[in-house]
Amino acid sequence: MEIQLIRNATHYIEYGGKKLLLDPMLSPAGAMPPFRNTPNSFPNPTVNLKVSIFHLLQADALLLTHSHPDHFDAVAAALLPKDIVFFCQPEDAGKLREQGFRDVRPIESDITWDSVSIVRTSGQHGTGEIGKLMGPVSGFVLNAPGEPVLYIAGDTIWCPEVEQALAQHKPDVVLLFGGSAQFLQGGPITMNEADVTKVASTVPDAQVIVAHMEALNHCLLRREDLRAYVAGLGLSERVRVPEDGESVRIHPSSSRM
């Protein structure tokens, strides 16, 4: 398995002989407005892609946790081939079909795609009224022969749904969306330092990869701060915080430490 962080939540994942594009946000820096009611007013994304879009268009399928514009933007909708296999949560299927995608496959609970099994999980994209306004979000667990079990948590904070997914699926690798994204009111709507370390302590044999940082105006947690935090807890070897464009390759034999 190889996971390449493209930017924010966008990843290029080679798994079970397939190439998956996760949550594609392909706009150039500054093309989208800042999220409103947030501490910073920088336009989004705050950085450019470091990977060729042509490379991303070679994917066999798309995997979408939810359709917020920082996970699926207008540029991705325009450039991606309309006949590509498109896995999503049921709530987003109609919107994607309206955009012209012809092979949309909503995952109610689980689906099998050739040798790859995909199970949908849930989470909480914040708390209280803000959490409700953010709408439904999903995560996914991937299984394939000869591959580590991969859990993509999606846009969520630490919550019972995440705890249940970790206990049920016992992943070898966990991909988290960090950044501690926040509005002026309420708490984080994506994972902060404490959430990341809670995941790492709950699955002590798993590798944890943290993305969703330094690309959006409302993401306040920076990579260097998260690295320092996990280093202080002795977790640096298990919690990886890649740069944009960086790839992490994990073999089944090395997924358990």
Protein backbone atom coordinates (compact mmCIF):
# COMPACT_ATOMS: atom_id res chain seq x y z
CA MET A 1 0.00 0.00 0.00
CA GLU A 2 1.18 3.49 -0.85
CA ILE A 3 -0.55 6.67 0.32
CA GLN A 4 0.49 9.97 -1.23
CA LEU A 5 -0.70 13.16 0.40
CA ILE A 6 -1.57 15.58 -2.38
CA ARG A 7 -2.94 18.48 -0.30
CA ASN A 8 -5.44 18.86 2.54
CA ALA A 9 -7.65 15.72 2.39
CA THR A 10 -6.70 14.81 -1.18
CA HIS A 11 -4.69 11.59 -1.40
CA TYR A 12 -3.61 9.20 -4.14
CA ILE A 13 -3.80 5.68 -2.75
CA GLU A 14 -2.46 2.52 -4.38
CA TYR A 15 -4.20 -0.39 -2.71
CA GLY A 16 -5.01 -3.94 -3.76
CA GLY A 17 -3.83 -3.31 -7.31
CA LYS A 18 -6.10 -0.25 -7.63
CA LYS A 19 -5.44 3.48 -7.73
CA LEU A 20 -7.85 5.53 -5.66
CA LEU A 21 -8.19 9.30 -5.61
CA LEU A 22 -9.52 10.42 -2.24
CA ASP A 23 -11.39 13.73 -1.75
CA PRO A 24 -10.05 15.70 -4.73
CA MET A 25 -9.69 19.46 -4.25
CA LEU A 26 -7.77 20.57 -7.36
CA SER A 27 -8.19 24.36 -7.43
CA PRO A 28 -5.08 26.56 -7.57
CA ALA A 29 -4.14 28.59 -4.51
CA GLY A 30 -6.56 31.42 -3.76
CA ALA A 31 -9.25 30.30 -6.20
CA MET A 32 -11.93 29.83 -3.53
CA PRO A 33 -13.11 32.29 -0.87
CA PRO A 34 -12.16 31.82 2.79
CA PHE A 35 -14.56 29.93 4.98
CA ARG A 36 -16.70 32.55 6.69
CA ASN A 37 -16.85 33.17 10.42
CA THR A 38 -13.33 31.86 10.93
CA PRO A 39 -10.21 33.33 12.61
CA ASN A 40 -8.36 33.94 9.32
CA SER A 41 -9.52 35.52 6.06
CA PHE A 42 -7.05 33.98 3.60
CA PRO A 43 -8.59 32.68 0.35
CA ASN A 44 -8.55 28.91 -0.18
CA PRO A 45 -6.62 26.80 -0.86
CA THR A 46 -3.72 28.56 0.82
CA VAL A 47 -1.09 26.59 -1.15
CA ASN A 48 -0.78 25.25 -4.68
CA LEU A 49 -0.64 21.60 -5.69
CA LYS A 50 2.83 20.06 -5.78
CA VAL A 51 1.66 17.08 -7.87
CA SER A 52 0.59 17.07 -11.50
CA ILE A 53 -3.16 16.93 -12.01
CA PHE A 54 -2.48 14.58 -14.93
CA HIS A 55 -1.03 12.10 -12.41
CA LEU A 56 -4.22 12.27 -10.34
CA LEU A 57 -6.44 11.71 -13.36
CA GLN A 58 -4.89 8.25 -13.79
CA ALA A 59 -6.91 6.95 -10.83
CA ASP A 60 -9.17 3.93 -11.31
CA ALA A 61 -11.80 5.31 -8.94
CA LEU A 62 -12.76 8.19 -6.69
CA LEU A 63 -13.49 7.85 -2.98
CA LEU A 64 -15.37 10.76 -1.42
CA THR A 65 -15.92 11.15 2.32
CA HIS A 66 -18.33 14.07 1.80
CA SER A 67 -18.88 16.84 -0.71
CA HIS A 68 -17.74 19.99 1.10
CA PRO A 69 -15.73 22.13 -1.36
CA ASP A 70 -12.41 21.47 0.39
CA HIS A 71 -12.94 17.77 -0.40
CA PHE A 72 -14.55 18.01 -3.84
CA ASP A 73 -14.34 21.29 -5.70
CA ALA A 74 -15.54 22.66 -9.03
CA VAL A 75 -12.19 22.02 -10.73
CA ALA A 76 -12.29 18.34 -9.77
CA ALA A 77 -15.89 18.07 -10.97
CA ALA A 78 -14.92 19.57 -14.32
CA LEU A 79 -11.68 17.67 -14.97
CA LEU A 80 -12.39 14.16 -13.75
CA PRO A 81 -13.72 11.72 -16.36
CA LYS A 82 -17.48 11.34 -16.09
CA ASP A 83 -17.30 7.55 -16.45
CA ILE A 84 -14.89 7.01 -13.55
CA VAL A 85 -16.03 4.71 -10.74
CA PHE A 86 -17.16 7.05 -7.95
CA PHE A 87 -17.67 5.73 -4.39
CA CYS A 88 -19.46 8.04 -1.96
CA GLN A 89 -21.87 8.26 0.95
CA PRO A 90 -25.54 7.93 -0.06
CA GLU A 91 -26.29 11.58 0.76
CA ASP A 92 -23.97 12.79 -2.02
CA ALA A 93 -24.99 10.43 -4.82
CA GLY A 94 -27.69 12.64 -6.33
CA LYS A 95 -25.45 15.71 -6.46
CA LEU A 96 -22.68 13.77 -8.17
CA ARG A 97 -25.05 12.36 -10.79
CA GLU A 98 -26.35 15.88 -11.45
CA GLN A 99 -22.75 16.88 -12.16
CA GLY A 100 -22.66 14.26 -14.90
CA PHE A 101 -20.87 11.34 -13.23
CA ARG A 102 -22.34 8.15 -14.65
CA ASP A 103 -20.87 5.42 -12.43
CA VAL A 104 -21.73 6.67 -8.95
CA ARG A 105 -21.75 3.88 -6.37
CA PRO A 106 -23.12 5.03 -3.00
CA ILE A 107 -22.02 2.83 -0.09
CA GLU A 108 -24.79 2.18 2.39
CA SER A 109 -22.72 -0.13 4.59
CA ASP A 110 -20.14 -1.92 2.45
CA ILE A 111 -19.24 -2.75 -1.13
CA THR A 112 -16.80 -5.04 -2.91
CA TRP A 113 -14.85 -3.75 -5.90
CA ASP A 114 -12.91 -6.58 -7.49
CA SER A 115 -10.56 -7.67 -4.66
CA VAL A 116 -11.05 -4.52 -2.54
CA SER A 117 -13.67 -4.39 0.21
CA ILE A 118 -14.84 -0.94 1.31
CA VAL A 119 -16.84 -0.47 4.51
CA ARG A 120 -18.38 2.90 5.27
CA THR A 121 -18.07 4.35 8.77
CA SER A 122 -19.45 7.51 10.32
CA GLY A 123 -18.16 10.33 12.48
CA GLN A 124 -18.94 13.73 13.96
CA HIS A 125 -17.85 16.82 12.02
CA GLY A 126 -17.91 18.97 15.15
CA THR A 127 -20.23 19.27 18.15
CA GLY A 128 -23.51 20.98 18.98
CA GLU A 129 -25.25 23.16 16.41
CA ILE A 130 -22.11 23.52 14.29
CA GLY A 131 -21.78 19.75 14.07
CA LYS A 132 -25.38 19.53 12.87
CA LEU A 133 -24.89 22.26 10.28
CA MET A 134 -21.83 20.51 8.85
CA GLY A 135 -24.04 17.65 7.72
CA PRO A 136 -23.28 13.94 7.37
CA VAL A 137 -19.71 12.76 6.89
CA SER A 138 -18.28 9.33 6.28
CA GLY A 139 -15.07 7.38 6.65
CA PHE A 140 -14.04 4.14 4.98
CA VAL A 141 -12.24 0.94 5.90
CA LEU A 142 -10.36 -0.80 3.07
CA ASN A 143 -9.46 -4.49 3.02
CA ALA A 144 -7.72 -6.50 0.29
CA PRO A 145 -5.68 -9.72 0.21
CA GLY A 146 -2.06 -9.09 1.12
CA GLU A 147 -2.70 -5.49 2.18
CA PRO A 148 -2.82 -3.80 5.61
CA VAL A 149 -6.30 -2.82 6.81
CA LEU A 150 -6.67 0.90 6.13
CA TYR A 151 -9.14 3.10 8.04
CA ILE A 152 -9.79 6.56 6.59
CA ALA A 153 -11.61 8.41 9.37
CA GLY A 154 -12.74 11.41 7.30
CA ASP A 155 -13.68 14.84 8.67
CA THR A 156 -14.43 13.96 12.27
CA ILE A 157 -13.32 14.64 15.80
CA TRP A 158 -12.70 11.87 18.33
CA CYS A 159 -16.15 10.45 19.04
CA PRO A 160 -17.91 7.14 19.78
CA GLU A 161 -18.24 6.41 16.05
CA VAL A 162 -14.46 6.58 15.60
CA GLU A 163 -13.86 4.52 18.72
CA GLN A 164 -16.29 1.88 17.44
CA ALA A 165 -14.64 1.74 14.02
CA LEU A 166 -11.22 1.22 15.59
CA ALA A 167 -12.53 -1.56 17.85
CA GLN A 168 -14.50 -3.31 15.11
CA HIS A 169 -12.02 -3.18 12.24
CA LYS A 170 -8.67 -3.19 14.09
CA PRO A 171 -6.86 -1.25 11.35
CA ASP A 172 -3.16 -1.55 10.64
CA VAL A 173 -3.07 1.98 9.24
CA VAL A 174 -5.25 4.95 10.19
CA LEU A 175 -5.51 8.07 8.04
CA LEU A 176 -6.77 11.04 10.05
CA PHE A 177 -7.87 14.50 8.95
CA GLY A 178 -6.30 16.87 11.47
CA GLY A 179 -5.83 20.60 11.29
CA SER A 180 -8.14 21.40 14.21
CA ALA A 181 -10.39 23.34 11.83
CA GLN A 182 -12.53 25.86 13.71
CA PHE A 183 -15.01 28.67 13.36
CA LEU A 184 -15.23 31.68 15.67
CA GLN A 185 -17.79 29.79 17.75
CA GLY A 186 -17.65 26.21 18.97
CA GLY A 187 -14.85 23.70 19.15
CA PRO A 188 -12.79 21.97 16.47
CA ILE A 189 -14.59 20.25 13.59
CA THR A 190 -11.58 18.11 12.65
CA MET A 191 -9.06 16.38 14.87
CA ASN A 192 -6.70 18.30 17.14
CA GLU A 193 -3.55 17.09 18.91
CA ALA A 194 -5.48 15.36 21.70
CA ASP A 195 -7.76 13.56 19.23
CA VAL A 196 -4.80 12.29 17.22
CA THR A 197 -3.05 10.92 20.29
CA LYS A 198 -6.30 9.36 21.52
CA VAL A 199 -6.51 7.41 18.26
CA ALA A 200 -2.85 6.39 18.51
CA SER A 201 -3.29 5.16 22.08
CA THR A 202 -6.48 3.26 21.21
CA VAL A 203 -4.75 1.27 18.44
CA PRO A 204 -1.19 0.96 19.81
CA ASP A 205 -0.05 -1.38 17.03
CA ALA A 206 -1.26 0.78 14.14
CA GLN A 207 0.50 3.35 12.02
CA VAL A 208 -1.26 6.74 12.11
CA ILE A 209 -0.98 9.24 9.24
CA VAL A 210 -2.28 12.77 9.77
CA ALA A 211 -3.22 15.15 6.93
CA HIS A 212 -5.67 18.06 6.39
CA MET A 213 -3.24 20.77 7.52
CA GLU A 214 -1.81 24.02 6.17
CA ALA A 215 -4.12 24.29 3.16
CA LEU A 216 -7.28 26.00 4.47
CA ASN A 217 -7.88 29.29 6.25
CA HIS A 218 -9.75 27.73 9.18
CA CYS A 219 -7.25 24.93 9.95
CA LEU A 220 -5.25 26.20 12.93
CA LEU A 221 -3.04 23.20 13.79
CA ARG A 222 0.28 23.26 11.96
CA ARG A 223 2.45 20.28 11.11
CA GLU A 224 5.42 21.38 13.20
CA ASP A 225 3.23 21.80 16.27
CA LEU A 226 1.65 18.39 15.88
CA ARG A 227 5.05 16.77 15.34
CA ALA A 228 6.38 18.40 18.49
CA TYR A 229 3.31 17.29 20.45
CA VAL A 230 3.54 13.62 19.44
CA ALA A 231 7.32 13.67 19.93
CA GLY A 232 6.78 14.75 23.51
CA LEU A 233 4.62 11.67 24.01
CA GLY A 234 7.11 9.33 22.35
CA LEU A 235 4.83 8.68 19.36
CA SER A 236 6.93 10.04 16.50
CA GLU A 237 7.68 6.62 15.02
CA ARG A 238 3.98 5.68 14.84
CA VAL A 239 2.36 9.03 14.03
CA ARG A 240 3.46 10.37 10.65
CA VAL A 241 2.74 13.90 9.50
CA PRO A 242 3.64 14.03 5.78
CA GLU A 243 4.28 17.10 3.68
CA ASP A 244 2.24 17.83 0.55
CA GLY A 245 3.37 15.48 -2.21
CA GLU A 246 5.01 13.03 0.21
CA SER A 247 4.28 9.31 -0.07
CA VAL A 248 4.07 6.74 2.71
CA ARG A 249 4.54 3.10 1.71
CA ILE A 250 3.49 0.43 4.19
CA HIS A 251 3.93 -3.31 3.70
CA PRO A 252 1.82 -5.84 5.60
CA SER A 253 4.86 -7.02 7.52
CA SER A 254 5.69 -3.47 8.69
CA SER A 255 2.20 -2.28 9.52
CA ARG A 256 2.29 -3.84 12.97
CA MET A 257 5.16 -2.62 15.14
